[in-house]
């Protein structure tokens, strides 16, 4: 849920550059660095931010997209954002941004702080080279990004990143540190199954996908016992099975929501 409204120059800036460059024979969605390279409608994964000569590597899900109207959306390390852009030549600035208020582990939160400060440092100069995008402040700090293709539902290793509590006031929570990167699911269209790991134990079940919903059969799992935090996460994931869940696939992020409102968010593996 979006709770905070403020002026922030975020990763979203990266996708706004094409509109700033559109002039003469160039079309909106291109840049002066590469007039043939569209930026709107592209999913840009944030690779790193460099501040005062020190590079900070981005968390897995940091990204941004921009539509033709200039609306930017994405995730900049932990929290999601939405914003609008203003343009001046090959420079771009964001305003009227809304940002979620989810707390994560120290590392992604530290990255977010560095990224937000960098991108709020006045208008950003934009440059596209091949499949890469660079945003540069007047002080020389940079944000580097790479175009990332969409992931299909089937055959992708979906790594679970957050769990959402049921109810209208539900809040998404990141997995415990001990469980990070351990829970994942893969859907097999030919076999009609889903398989993977629930932080501790392996899992397999029937999976029928139809009309934006997935009917999951009873979970067949191994019987290992792990530490308490892993087992607690595993129990929550097991609630998805033996029932029907709705799913939303947004580029490289998959969200599964059970009938009682609990949700699981996963990102495509590298």
XYZ file of N, CA and C in Angstrom:
810
model
N 0.845 -1.184 0.000
C 0.000 0.000 0.000
C 0.884 1.239 0.000
N 0.611 2.210 -0.866
C 1.364 3.438 -0.929
C 0.904 4.373 0.167
N 1.812 4.791 0.990
C 1.440 5.603 2.139
C 2.141 6.959 2.144
N 3.259 7.064 1.473
C 4.078 8.234 1.616
C 4.180 8.933 0.284
N 3.963 10.255 0.253
C 4.062 11.016 -0.981
C 5.118 12.080 -0.791
N 6.071 12.114 -1.693
C 7.160 13.047 -1.549
C 7.816 13.259 -2.901
N 8.669 14.303 -2.993
C 9.396 14.554 -4.228
C 10.693 13.774 -4.158
N 10.859 12.823 -5.027
C 12.038 11.982 -5.034
C 12.468 11.759 -6.476
N 13.747 11.823 -6.726
C 14.254 11.431 -8.030
C 14.809 10.034 -7.876
N 14.119 9.050 -8.472
C 14.400 7.647 -8.230
C 14.979 6.986 -9.461
N 15.074 5.665 -9.379
C 15.507 4.907 -10.539
C 14.601 5.133 -11.714
N 13.380 5.567 -11.458
C 12.448 5.792 -12.545
C 13.012 6.763 -13.553
N 13.880 7.629 -13.145
C 14.431 8.613 -14.051
C 15.026 7.977 -15.281
N 15.581 6.837 -15.127
C 16.242 6.185 -16.223
C 15.350 5.992 -17.423
N 14.068 5.715 -17.203
C 13.229 5.418 -18.342
C 12.645 6.658 -18.968
N 12.821 7.786 -18.323
C 12.167 8.970 -18.807
C 12.980 9.691 -19.860
N 14.220 9.384 -19.958
C 15.113 10.072 -20.845
C 14.665 10.096 -22.295
N 13.982 9.080 -22.841
C 13.683 9.110 -24.254
C 12.767 10.246 -24.632
N 11.834 10.588 -23.740
C 10.906 11.650 -24.049
C 11.642 12.978 -24.109
N 12.665 13.119 -23.288
C 13.424 14.349 -23.272
C 14.171 14.542 -24.574
N 14.553 13.452 -25.220
C 15.364 13.545 -26.410
C 14.553 13.634 -27.682
N 13.243 13.430 -27.588
C 12.432 13.394 -28.790
C 12.311 14.779 -29.402
N 12.834 14.942 -30.595
C 12.736 16.191 -31.304
C 13.091 15.943 -32.753
N 12.743 16.901 -33.653
C 13.098 16.755 -35.050
C 12.558 15.479 -35.621
N 13.449 14.669 -36.201
C 13.013 13.420 -36.817
C 13.000 12.265 -35.844
N 13.487 12.496 -34.586
C 13.505 11.421 -33.603
C 12.105 11.206 -33.054
N 11.841 9.977 -32.636
C 10.547 9.646 -32.070
C 10.646 9.572 -30.564
N 9.522 9.829 -29.885
C 9.490 9.654 -28.432
C 9.830 8.221 -28.121
N 10.647 8.044 -27.084
C 11.084 6.696 -26.754
C 12.484 6.433 -27.239
N 13.146 7.438 -27.832
C 14.536 7.272 -28.238
C 15.381 8.284 -27.497
N 16.701 8.159 -27.567
C 17.603 9.068 -26.888
C 18.615 9.621 -27.858
N 19.258 10.722 -27.465
C 20.266 11.313 -28.322
C 21.460 10.384 -28.454
N 21.711 9.532 -27.462
C 22.837 8.612 -27.530
C 22.603 7.514 -28.546
N 21.369 7.109 -28.723
C 21.040 6.038 -29.659
C 19.588 6.228 -30.075
N 19.379 6.959 -31.200
C 18.032 7.350 -31.604
C 17.161 6.152 -31.929
N 17.763 5.001 -32.168
C 16.990 3.820 -32.530
C 16.625 2.980 -31.320
N 17.150 3.317 -30.180
C 16.949 2.505 -28.989
C 15.777 3.010 -28.155
N 14.657 2.270 -28.083
C 13.533 2.729 -27.262
C 13.835 2.544 -25.782
N 13.339 3.443 -24.967
C 13.527 3.349 -23.520
C 12.191 3.172 -22.823
N 11.146 3.821 -23.330
C 9.828 3.591 -22.768
C 9.394 2.163 -23.082
N 8.686 1.561 -22.140
C 8.226 0.194 -22.345
C 9.295 -0.843 -22.123
N 10.461 -0.432 -21.660
C 11.576 -1.350 -21.399
C 11.729 -1.546 -19.897
N 12.012 -2.769 -19.499
C 12.287 -3.059 -18.093
C 13.786 -2.888 -17.867
N 14.152 -1.880 -17.076
C 15.560 -1.610 -16.805
C 15.914 -2.117 -15.408
N 16.847 -3.043 -15.337
C 17.336 -3.546 -14.051
C 18.475 -2.653 -13.583
N 18.399 -2.206 -12.332
C 19.459 -1.375 -11.770
C 20.638 -2.281 -11.401
N 21.804 -1.957 -11.946
C 23.014 -2.745 -11.656
C 23.749 -2.215 -10.436
N 23.926 -0.889 -10.390
C 24.711 -0.310 -9.294
C 24.499 1.191 -9.226
N 24.892 1.762 -8.104
C 24.960 3.211 -7.942
C 26.340 3.525 -7.379
N 26.977 4.547 -7.941
C 28.311 4.944 -7.490
C 28.237 6.339 -6.899
N 28.626 6.464 -5.631
C 28.585 7.730 -4.908
C 29.969 8.027 -4.351
N 30.507 9.204 -4.649
C 31.836 9.597 -4.175
C 32.886 8.545 -4.507
N 32.752 7.951 -5.688
C 33.736 6.982 -6.146
C 33.560 5.573 -5.617
N 32.567 5.347 -4.727
C 32.330 4.018 -4.172
C 31.094 3.394 -4.818
N 31.279 2.202 -5.383
C 30.177 1.530 -6.068
C 29.385 0.648 -5.106
N 28.058 0.713 -5.224
C 27.159 -0.101 -4.416
C 26.337 -0.980 -5.357
N 26.448 -2.286 -5.215
C 25.729 -3.212 -6.076
C 24.252 -3.247 -5.698
N 23.388 -3.300 -6.708
C 21.941 -3.253 -6.480
C 21.395 -4.599 -6.046
N 20.352 -4.601 -5.194
C 19.634 -5.842 -4.874
C 18.976 -6.393 -6.134
N 18.595 -7.657 -6.100
C 18.097 -8.359 -7.287
C 16.913 -7.677 -7.957
N 15.961 -7.164 -7.194
C 14.708 -6.695 -7.784
C 14.671 -5.198 -8.082
N 15.779 -4.497 -7.928
C 15.787 -3.064 -8.220
C 15.610 -2.855 -9.724
N 14.564 -2.124 -10.103
C 14.262 -1.963 -11.523
C 13.325 -0.786 -11.738
N 13.092 -0.456 -13.015
C 12.143 0.593 -13.354
C 11.607 0.393 -14.761
N 10.359 0.789 -14.968
C 9.760 0.836 -16.298
C 9.074 2.190 -16.448
N 8.860 2.608 -17.680
C 8.191 3.867 -17.936
C 7.228 3.698 -19.104
N 6.013 4.207 -18.967
C 5.075 4.086 -20.083
C 5.114 5.354 -20.936
N 4.333 5.360 -22.010
C 4.380 6.462 -22.966
C 3.885 7.784 -22.381
N 3.115 7.728 -21.298
C 2.601 8.959 -20.697
C 3.596 9.607 -19.751
N 4.727 8.943 -19.487
C 5.720 9.488 -18.575
C 5.575 9.004 -17.151
N 4.710 8.000 -16.935
C 4.564 7.442 -15.589
C 5.616 6.368 -15.376
N 6.376 6.508 -14.323
C 7.428 5.541 -13.996
C 7.021 4.702 -12.798
N 7.357 3.416 -12.854
C 7.091 2.511 -11.746
C 8.263 1.567 -11.594
N 8.446 1.047 -10.390
C 9.527 0.085 -10.197
C 9.796 -0.200 -8.739
N 10.974 -0.707 -8.502
C 11.427 -1.062 -7.159
C 12.883 -0.639 -7.075
N 13.245 0.055 -6.000
C 14.628 0.520 -5.934
C 15.400 -0.065 -4.747
N 15.201 -1.379 -4.588
C 15.995 -2.095 -3.598
C 15.147 -2.867 -2.617
N 14.135 -2.225 -2.089
C 13.217 -2.854 -1.136
C 11.802 -2.388 -1.419
N 11.616 -1.087 -1.487
C 10.289 -0.510 -1.674
C 9.961 -0.213 -3.133
N 8.650 -0.223 -3.421
C 8.160 0.105 -4.756
C 7.880 1.602 -4.841
N 7.915 2.124 -6.050
C 7.646 3.536 -6.241
C 6.846 3.771 -7.515
N 6.227 4.948 -7.577
C 5.567 5.430 -8.778
C 5.793 6.925 -8.816
N 6.047 7.477 -10.009
C 6.363 8.904 -10.097
C 6.066 9.444 -11.487
N 6.099 10.768 -11.611
C 5.967 11.451 -12.896
C 7.257 12.211 -13.179
N 7.519 12.448 -14.486
C 8.773 13.068 -14.882
C 8.583 14.442 -15.485
N 9.634 15.276 -15.339
C 9.722 16.536 -16.077
C 11.040 16.509 -16.826
N 11.085 17.150 -17.992
C 12.236 17.022 -18.872
C 12.827 18.374 -19.248
N 14.117 18.354 -19.528
C 14.821 19.534 -20.012
C 16.001 19.050 -20.849
N 15.790 18.996 -22.161
C 16.844 18.490 -23.033
C 17.127 17.029 -22.754
N 18.408 16.684 -22.525
C 18.773 15.298 -22.259
C 18.820 15.008 -20.763
N 18.173 15.851 -19.977
C 18.138 15.656 -18.526
C 16.707 15.417 -18.063
N 16.561 14.741 -16.937
C 15.244 14.373 -16.457
C 15.186 14.483 -14.936
N 14.007 14.814 -14.441
C 13.772 14.922 -13.000
C 12.383 14.355 -12.699
N 12.250 13.717 -11.546
C 10.949 13.163 -11.135
C 10.314 13.995 -10.029
N 8.985 13.992 -10.015
C 8.255 14.652 -8.942
C 6.987 13.886 -8.595
N 6.334 14.289 -7.512
C 5.080 13.674 -7.063
C 5.215 12.161 -6.939
N 6.284 11.728 -6.341
C 6.526 10.297 -6.190
C 5.791 9.722 -4.992
N 5.297 8.498 -5.152
C 4.742 7.744 -4.028
C 5.630 6.538 -3.789
N 5.896 6.249 -2.531
C 6.841 5.193 -2.167
C 6.246 4.345 -1.047
N 6.354 3.038 -1.157
C 5.886 2.171 -0.082
C 6.801 2.305 1.122
N 6.391 1.762 2.246
C 7.154 1.920 3.483
C 7.498 0.575 4.104
N 7.940 -0.351 3.280
C 8.299 -1.672 3.782
C 9.744 -1.664 4.272
N 9.962 -2.230 5.427
C 11.315 -2.327 5.983
C 11.944 -3.645 5.542
N 13.199 -3.567 5.127
C 13.920 -4.769 4.701
C 15.207 -4.895 5.495
N 16.027 -5.866 5.119
C 17.316 -6.037 5.786
C 18.200 -4.820 5.538
N 19.260 -4.683 6.306
C 20.115 -3.496 6.249
C 20.688 -3.229 4.867
N 21.126 -4.289 4.175
C 21.810 -4.086 2.895
C 20.926 -3.435 1.845
N 19.716 -3.974 1.549
C 18.878 -3.287 0.558
C 18.423 -1.915 1.002
N 18.196 -1.705 2.296
C 17.780 -0.394 2.764
C 18.913 0.616 2.596
N 20.139 0.207 2.837
C 21.283 1.094 2.643
C 21.423 1.462 1.177
N 21.211 0.486 0.296
C 21.279 0.765 -1.140
C 20.208 1.774 -1.530
N 18.996 1.590 -1.033
C 17.910 2.522 -1.343
C 18.274 3.942 -0.953
N 18.846 4.108 0.224
C 19.201 5.439 0.702
C 20.238 6.081 -0.210
N 21.245 5.310 -0.607
C 22.267 5.833 -1.513
C 21.675 6.189 -2.868
N 20.811 5.322 -3.372
C 20.206 5.551 -4.680
C 19.296 6.775 -4.663
N 18.449 6.878 -3.636
C 17.526 8.014 -3.549
C 18.281 9.330 -3.446
N 19.333 9.360 -2.643
C 20.114 10.591 -2.502
C 20.787 10.966 -3.817
N 21.323 9.965 -4.507
C 22.010 10.230 -5.771
C 21.055 10.784 -6.811
N 19.903 10.141 -6.955
C 18.973 10.536 -7.995
C 18.173 11.785 -7.644
N 18.233 12.207 -6.385
C 17.568 13.449 -5.992
C 18.503 14.646 -6.130
N 19.737 14.388 -6.564
C 20.761 15.441 -6.657
C 20.636 16.200 -7.972
N 19.517 16.895 -8.146
C 19.313 17.691 -9.350
C 18.954 16.840 -10.544
N 18.822 17.445 -11.731
C 18.484 16.692 -12.939
C 19.611 15.737 -13.310
N 19.256 14.654 -13.972
C 20.205 13.614 -14.337
C 20.471 13.618 -15.837
N 21.728 13.544 -16.211
C 22.086 13.399 -17.616
C 21.926 11.934 -17.990
N 21.361 11.655 -19.160
C 21.077 10.284 -19.565
C 21.908 9.886 -20.768
N 22.317 8.611 -20.793
C 23.080 8.080 -21.921
C 22.768 6.598 -22.107
N 22.387 6.212 -23.313
C 22.106 4.820 -23.646
C 23.177 4.322 -24.599
N 23.768 3.174 -24.266
C 24.743 2.526 -25.128
C 24.370 1.054 -25.233
N 23.920 0.624 -26.425
C 23.490 -0.761 -26.574
C 22.320 -1.048 -25.657
N 22.459 -2.037 -24.768
C 21.404 -2.399 -23.815
C 21.643 -1.815 -22.428
N 22.533 -0.837 -22.337
C 22.873 -0.241 -21.049
C 22.450 1.217 -20.986
N 22.108 1.651 -19.788
C 21.699 3.021 -19.537
C 22.498 3.560 -18.359
N 22.987 4.798 -18.496
C 23.724 5.442 -17.415
C 23.086 6.784 -17.099
N 22.865 7.041 -15.822
C 22.353 8.316 -15.337
C 23.459 8.962 -14.525
N 23.731 10.249 -14.796
C 24.848 10.914 -14.144
C 24.413 12.247 -13.540
N 24.803 12.490 -12.293
C 24.514 13.764 -11.641
C 25.583 14.781 -12.020
N 25.338 16.054 -11.733
C 26.328 17.093 -12.009
C 27.605 16.869 -11.215
N 27.483 16.176 -10.063
C 28.653 15.906 -9.224
C 29.447 14.700 -9.710
N 28.910 13.968 -10.720
C 29.628 12.822 -11.267
C 29.215 11.480 -10.701
N 28.261 11.454 -9.774
C 27.758 10.173 -9.277
C 26.899 9.531 -10.371
N 26.867 8.202 -10.406
C 26.189 7.517 -11.510
C 25.291 6.382 -11.042
N 24.273 6.108 -11.856
C 23.430 4.924 -11.702
C 23.532 4.165 -13.017
N 23.864 2.886 -12.950
C 24.007 2.072 -14.151
C 22.907 1.013 -14.188
N 22.339 0.828 -15.393
C 21.208 -0.080 -15.562
C 21.369 -0.880 -16.845
N 20.660 -2.024 -16.894
C 20.711 -2.895 -18.067
C 19.301 -3.340 -18.427
N 19.005 -3.358 -19.731
C 17.705 -3.847 -20.189
C 17.550 -5.316 -19.824
N 16.380 -5.675 -19.318
C 16.141 -7.050 -18.892
C 14.855 -7.563 -19.526
N 14.935 -8.716 -20.175
C 13.786 -9.285 -20.877
C 12.770 -9.857 -19.891
N 11.523 -9.932 -20.342
C 10.455 -10.492 -19.513
C 10.655 -11.993 -19.320
N 10.174 -12.510 -18.198
C 10.287 -13.945 -17.898
C 8.922 -14.609 -18.071
N 8.871 -15.786 -18.694
C 7.596 -16.509 -18.851
C 7.215 -17.204 -17.552
N 5.930 -17.486 -17.379
C 5.485 -18.208 -16.189
C 6.118 -19.590 -16.138
N 6.070 -20.293 -17.287
C 6.570 -21.666 -17.336
C 8.086 -21.713 -17.556
N 8.723 -22.640 -16.863
C 10.138 -22.874 -17.069
C 11.059 -21.920 -16.334
N 10.512 -20.901 -15.684
C 11.318 -19.941 -14.933
C 11.454 -20.376 -13.477
N 12.624 -20.226 -12.943
C 12.831 -20.489 -11.513
C 12.420 -19.224 -10.763
N 11.264 -19.294 -10.078
C 10.731 -18.141 -9.353
C 11.198 -18.189 -7.903
N 12.073 -17.281 -7.539
C 12.622 -17.242 -6.182
C 11.766 -16.346 -5.298
N 11.248 -16.892 -4.218
C 10.348 -16.159 -3.324
C 11.117 -15.079 -2.566
N 10.572 -13.860 -2.565
C 11.232 -12.738 -1.881
C 10.412 -12.179 -0.728
N 9.068 -12.186 -0.850
C 8.245 -11.638 0.230
C 6.994 -12.472 0.435
N 6.433 -12.360 1.634
C 5.162 -12.984 1.978
C 4.226 -11.895 2.469
N 2.956 -11.963 2.042
C 1.983 -10.954 2.445
C 0.935 -11.546 3.361
N 0.568 -10.804 4.390
C -0.466 -11.250 5.310
C -1.833 -10.976 4.718
N -2.821 -11.799 5.104
C -4.171 -11.642 4.583
C -4.877 -10.436 5.166
N -5.993 -10.073 4.516
C -6.801 -8.969 5.014
C -6.478 -7.666 4.309
N -7.373 -6.665 4.427
C -7.195 -5.385 3.744
C -5.993 -4.597 4.218
N -5.552 -4.844 5.457
C -4.402 -4.119 5.990
C -3.131 -4.957 5.922
N -3.132 -5.969 5.070
C -1.983 -6.851 4.962
C -0.733 -6.113 4.503
N 0.397 -6.538 5.037
C 1.676 -5.920 4.721
C 2.627 -6.982 4.215
N 3.326 -6.685 3.129
C 4.307 -7.620 2.593
C 5.553 -7.607 3.460
N 6.048 -8.788 3.770
C 7.227 -8.912 4.615
C 8.307 -9.680 3.878
N 9.547 -9.209 3.911
C 10.626 -9.971 3.285
C 10.854 -11.266 4.050
N 11.392 -12.262 3.388
C 11.706 -13.513 4.064
C 12.794 -13.286 5.108
N 12.813 -14.080 6.182
C 13.901 -13.975 7.156
C 15.248 -14.148 6.446
N 16.269 -13.553 6.997
C 17.587 -13.599 6.374
C 18.023 -15.032 6.093
N 17.724 -15.945 7.028
C 18.137 -17.339 6.868
C 17.440 -18.010 5.673
N 16.287 -17.459 5.262
C 15.512 -18.077 4.189
C 15.743 -17.425 2.827
N 16.485 -16.339 2.783
C 16.697 -15.621 1.532
C 17.308 -16.527 0.466
N 16.664 -16.551 -0.697
C 17.191 -17.314 -1.816
C 16.943 -18.804 -1.761
N 16.309 -19.290 -0.705
C 16.131 -20.737 -0.540
C 14.792 -21.256 -1.072
N 13.761 -20.420 -1.066
C 12.438 -20.863 -1.517
C 12.250 -20.498 -2.990
N 11.864 -21.484 -3.795
C 11.654 -21.218 -5.223
C 10.680 -22.229 -5.808
N 10.022 -21.819 -6.898
C 9.039 -22.647 -7.583
C 9.263 -22.576 -9.089
N 9.001 -23.684 -9.794
C 9.081 -23.720 -11.257
C 7.856 -24.448 -11.793
N 7.150 -23.817 -12.723
C 5.950 -24.406 -13.318
C 6.310 -25.108 -14.625
N 5.822 -26.338 -14.785
C 6.071 -27.142 -15.977
C 4.756 -27.296 -16.735
N 4.657 -26.667 -17.894
C 3.413 -26.681 -18.647
C 3.072 -28.067 -19.165
N 4.055 -28.764 -19.725
C 3.815 -30.087 -20.310
C 3.357 -31.091 -19.261
N 3.996 -31.056 -18.096
C 3.671 -32.010 -17.032
C 2.467 -31.564 -16.203
N 2.131 -30.287 -16.269
C 1.031 -29.774 -15.454
C 1.366 -29.795 -13.976
N 2.605 -29.428 -13.654
C 3.050 -29.490 -12.260
C 3.815 -28.226 -11.868
N 4.017 -28.086 -10.572
C 4.919 -27.086 -10.031
C 5.837 -27.812 -9.061
N 7.119 -27.450 -9.076
C 8.073 -28.088 -8.181
C 9.067 -27.044 -7.695
N 9.779 -27.379 -6.645
C 10.765 -26.441 -6.127
C 11.150 -26.775 -4.705
N 11.396 -25.723 -3.925
C 11.804 -25.893 -2.527
C 11.079 -24.866 -1.667
N 10.659 -25.299 -0.490
C 9.972 -24.420 0.456
C 10.914 -24.043 1.587
N 12.006 -23.419 1.281
C 13.089 -23.026 2.190
C 13.868 -24.215 2.732
N 13.183 -25.282 3.158
C 13.849 -26.444 3.744
C 13.604 -27.691 2.907
N 12.364 -28.004 2.661
C 12.000 -29.227 1.950
C 11.656 -28.988 0.482
N 11.908 -30.012 -0.326
C 11.506 -29.976 -1.720
C 10.004 -30.208 -1.796
N 9.382 -29.660 -2.859
C 7.930 -29.766 -3.007
C 7.578 -30.067 -4.452
N 6.461 -30.782 -4.628
C 5.944 -31.068 -5.957
C 4.428 -31.179 -5.860
N 3.725 -30.638 -6.867
C 2.262 -30.699 -6.856
C 1.733 -30.489 -8.268
N 0.503 -30.923 -8.499
C -0.150 -30.637 -9.766
C -0.468 -29.148 -9.822
N -0.447 -28.579 -11.042
C -0.740 -27.154 -11.200
C -1.457 -26.932 -12.526
N -2.689 -26.462 -12.443
C -3.484 -26.174 -13.633
C -3.690 -24.676 -13.747
N -3.208 -24.095 -14.836
C -3.272 -22.648 -15.035
C -4.406 -22.319 -16.006
N -5.304 -21.420 -15.573
C -6.418 -21.058 -16.446
C -7.026 -19.730 -15.995
N -7.170 -18.804 -16.951
C -7.874 -17.542 -16.716
C -7.348 -16.765 -15.514
N -6.044 -16.630 -15.429
C -5.450 -15.839 -14.360
C -5.446 -16.503 -13.000
N -5.739 -17.782 -12.956
C -5.752 -18.514 -11.696
C -4.992 -19.825 -11.855
N -4.463 -20.311 -10.754
C -3.726 -21.577 -10.751
C -4.328 -22.479 -9.682
N -4.800 -23.634 -10.097
C -5.309 -24.621 -9.139
C -4.162 -25.541 -8.773
N -3.799 -25.525 -7.493
C -2.679 -26.325 -7.000
C -3.199 -27.540 -6.238
N -2.622 -28.686 -6.537
C -2.990 -29.896 -5.830
C -2.307 -29.962 -4.472
N -2.578 -31.024 -3.701
C -1.898 -31.205 -2.415
C -0.391 -31.272 -2.615
N 0.355 -30.688 -1.693
C 1.810 -30.649 -1.806
C 2.435 -31.966 -1.361
N 3.310 -32.481 -2.188
C 4.117 -33.646 -1.828
C 5.508 -33.129 -1.484
N 5.969 -33.345 -0.264
C 7.239 -32.770 0.176
C 8.149 -33.826 0.791
N 9.423 -33.461 0.888
C 10.364 -34.277 1.639
C 10.111 -34.024 3.126
N 10.838 -34.727 4.003
C 10.525 -34.664 5.431
C 11.681 -34.157 6.285
N 12.489 -33.267 5.757
C 13.610 -32.733 6.522
C 13.128 -31.750 7.577
N 13.853 -31.670 8.680
C 13.594 -30.673 9.712
C 14.729 -29.663 9.703
N 14.372 -28.377 9.708
C 15.369 -27.309 9.677
C 15.142 -26.376 10.856
N 15.920 -25.294 10.902
C 15.775 -24.353 12.000
C 14.402 -23.702 11.973
N 14.010 -23.166 13.108
C 12.636 -22.684 13.293
C 12.206 -21.644 12.269
N 13.079 -20.670 11.946
C 12.683 -19.606 11.020
C 12.381 -20.160 9.636
N 13.138 -21.169 9.206
C 12.896 -21.781 7.904
C 11.588 -22.561 7.909
N 11.332 -23.274 8.971
C 10.119 -24.072 9.043
C 8.878 -23.171 9.121
N 8.989 -22.028 9.794
C 7.854 -21.102 9.885
C 7.510 -20.546 8.503
N 8.530 -20.199 7.741
C 8.315 -19.705 6.378
C 7.718 -20.805 5.509
N 8.212 -22.014 5.677
C 7.734 -23.145 4.889
C 6.247 -23.404 5.151
N 5.824 -23.306 6.396
C 4.413 -23.530 6.724
C 3.518 -22.509 6.029
N 3.995 -21.261 5.943
C 3.199 -20.243 5.268
C 3.099 -20.523 3.769
N 4.182 -20.982 3.178
C 4.169 -21.294 1.747
C 3.264 -22.490 1.443
N 3.203 -23.420 2.357
C 2.362 -24.603 2.155
C 0.870 -24.255 2.089
N 0.493 -23.101 2.634
C -0.914 -22.699 2.613
C -1.402 -22.413 1.189
N -0.481 -22.222 0.254
C -0.875 -21.978 -1.129
C -1.445 -23.223 -1.792
N -1.022 -24.392 -1.316
C -1.357 -25.645 -1.988
C -2.729 -26.188 -1.583
N -3.185 -27.143 -2.402
C -4.487 -27.769 -2.201
C -5.597 -26.711 -2.243
N -5.519 -25.862 -3.256
C -6.494 -24.795 -3.421
C -6.208 -24.014 -4.697
N -6.910 -22.924 -4.872
C -6.745 -22.088 -6.063
C -6.183 -20.726 -5.678
N -5.207 -20.266 -6.425
C -4.603 -18.956 -6.203
C -4.736 -18.130 -7.482
N -4.863 -16.830 -7.330
C -4.795 -15.945 -8.492
C -3.320 -15.592 -8.682
N -2.961 -15.270 -9.916
C -1.570 -14.894 -10.142
C -1.484 -13.646 -11.007
N -0.437 -12.875 -10.762
C -0.153 -11.678 -11.556
C 1.309 -11.733 -11.975
N 1.556 -11.666 -13.266
C 2.911 -11.732 -13.806
C 3.259 -10.374 -14.385
N 4.219 -9.698 -13.778
C 4.645 -8.380 -14.231
C 6.132 -8.437 -14.577
N 6.391 -8.661 -15.849
C 7.733 -8.722 -16.399
C 8.564 -9.839 -15.764
N 9.215 -9.598 -14.643
C 10.034 -10.623 -13.993
C 9.630 -10.810 -12.530
N 8.405 -10.408 -12.210
C 7.891 -10.570 -10.848
C 6.568 -11.314 -10.899
N 6.437 -12.362 -10.099
C 5.230 -13.175 -10.032
C 4.621 -13.049 -8.646
N 3.329 -12.741 -8.588
C 2.629 -12.661 -7.313
C 1.494 -13.682 -7.299
N 1.476 -14.523 -6.277
C 0.427 -15.507 -6.081
C -0.388 -15.094 -4.858
N -1.720 -15.090 -5.009
C -2.581 -14.678 -3.899
C -3.633 -15.740 -3.651
N -3.677 -16.251 -2.426
C -4.624 -17.296 -2.087
C -6.007 -16.709 -1.863
N -6.998 -17.566 -1.734
C -8.380 -17.114 -1.564
C -8.601 -16.384 -0.246
N -7.747 -16.636 0.745
C -7.894 -15.921 2.013
C -7.061 -14.644 2.053
N -6.462 -14.261 0.920
C -5.776 -12.987 0.825
C -4.287 -13.007 1.085
N -3.747 -14.136 1.489
C -2.305 -14.198 1.707
C -1.594 -14.289 0.352
N -0.433 -13.644 0.272
C 0.253 -13.579 -1.011
C 1.725 -13.949 -0.907
N 2.269 -14.349 -2.043
C 3.682 -14.678 -2.170
C 4.206 -13.944 -3.403
N 5.295 -13.237 -3.242
C 5.925 -12.563 -4.377
C 7.261 -13.215 -4.654
N 7.517 -13.461 -5.952
C 8.758 -14.117 -6.356
C 9.331 -13.417 -7.580
N 10.646 -13.473 -7.730
C 11.300 -12.852 -8.886
C 11.994 -13.937 -9.706
N 12.135 -13.655 -11.003
C 12.771 -14.613 -11.910
C 14.254 -14.747 -11.569
N 14.722 -15.994 -11.546
C 16.125 -16.242 -11.270
C 17.000 -15.785 -12.404
N 18.271 -15.519 -12.077
C 19.219 -15.062 -13.079
C 19.765 -16.219 -13.897
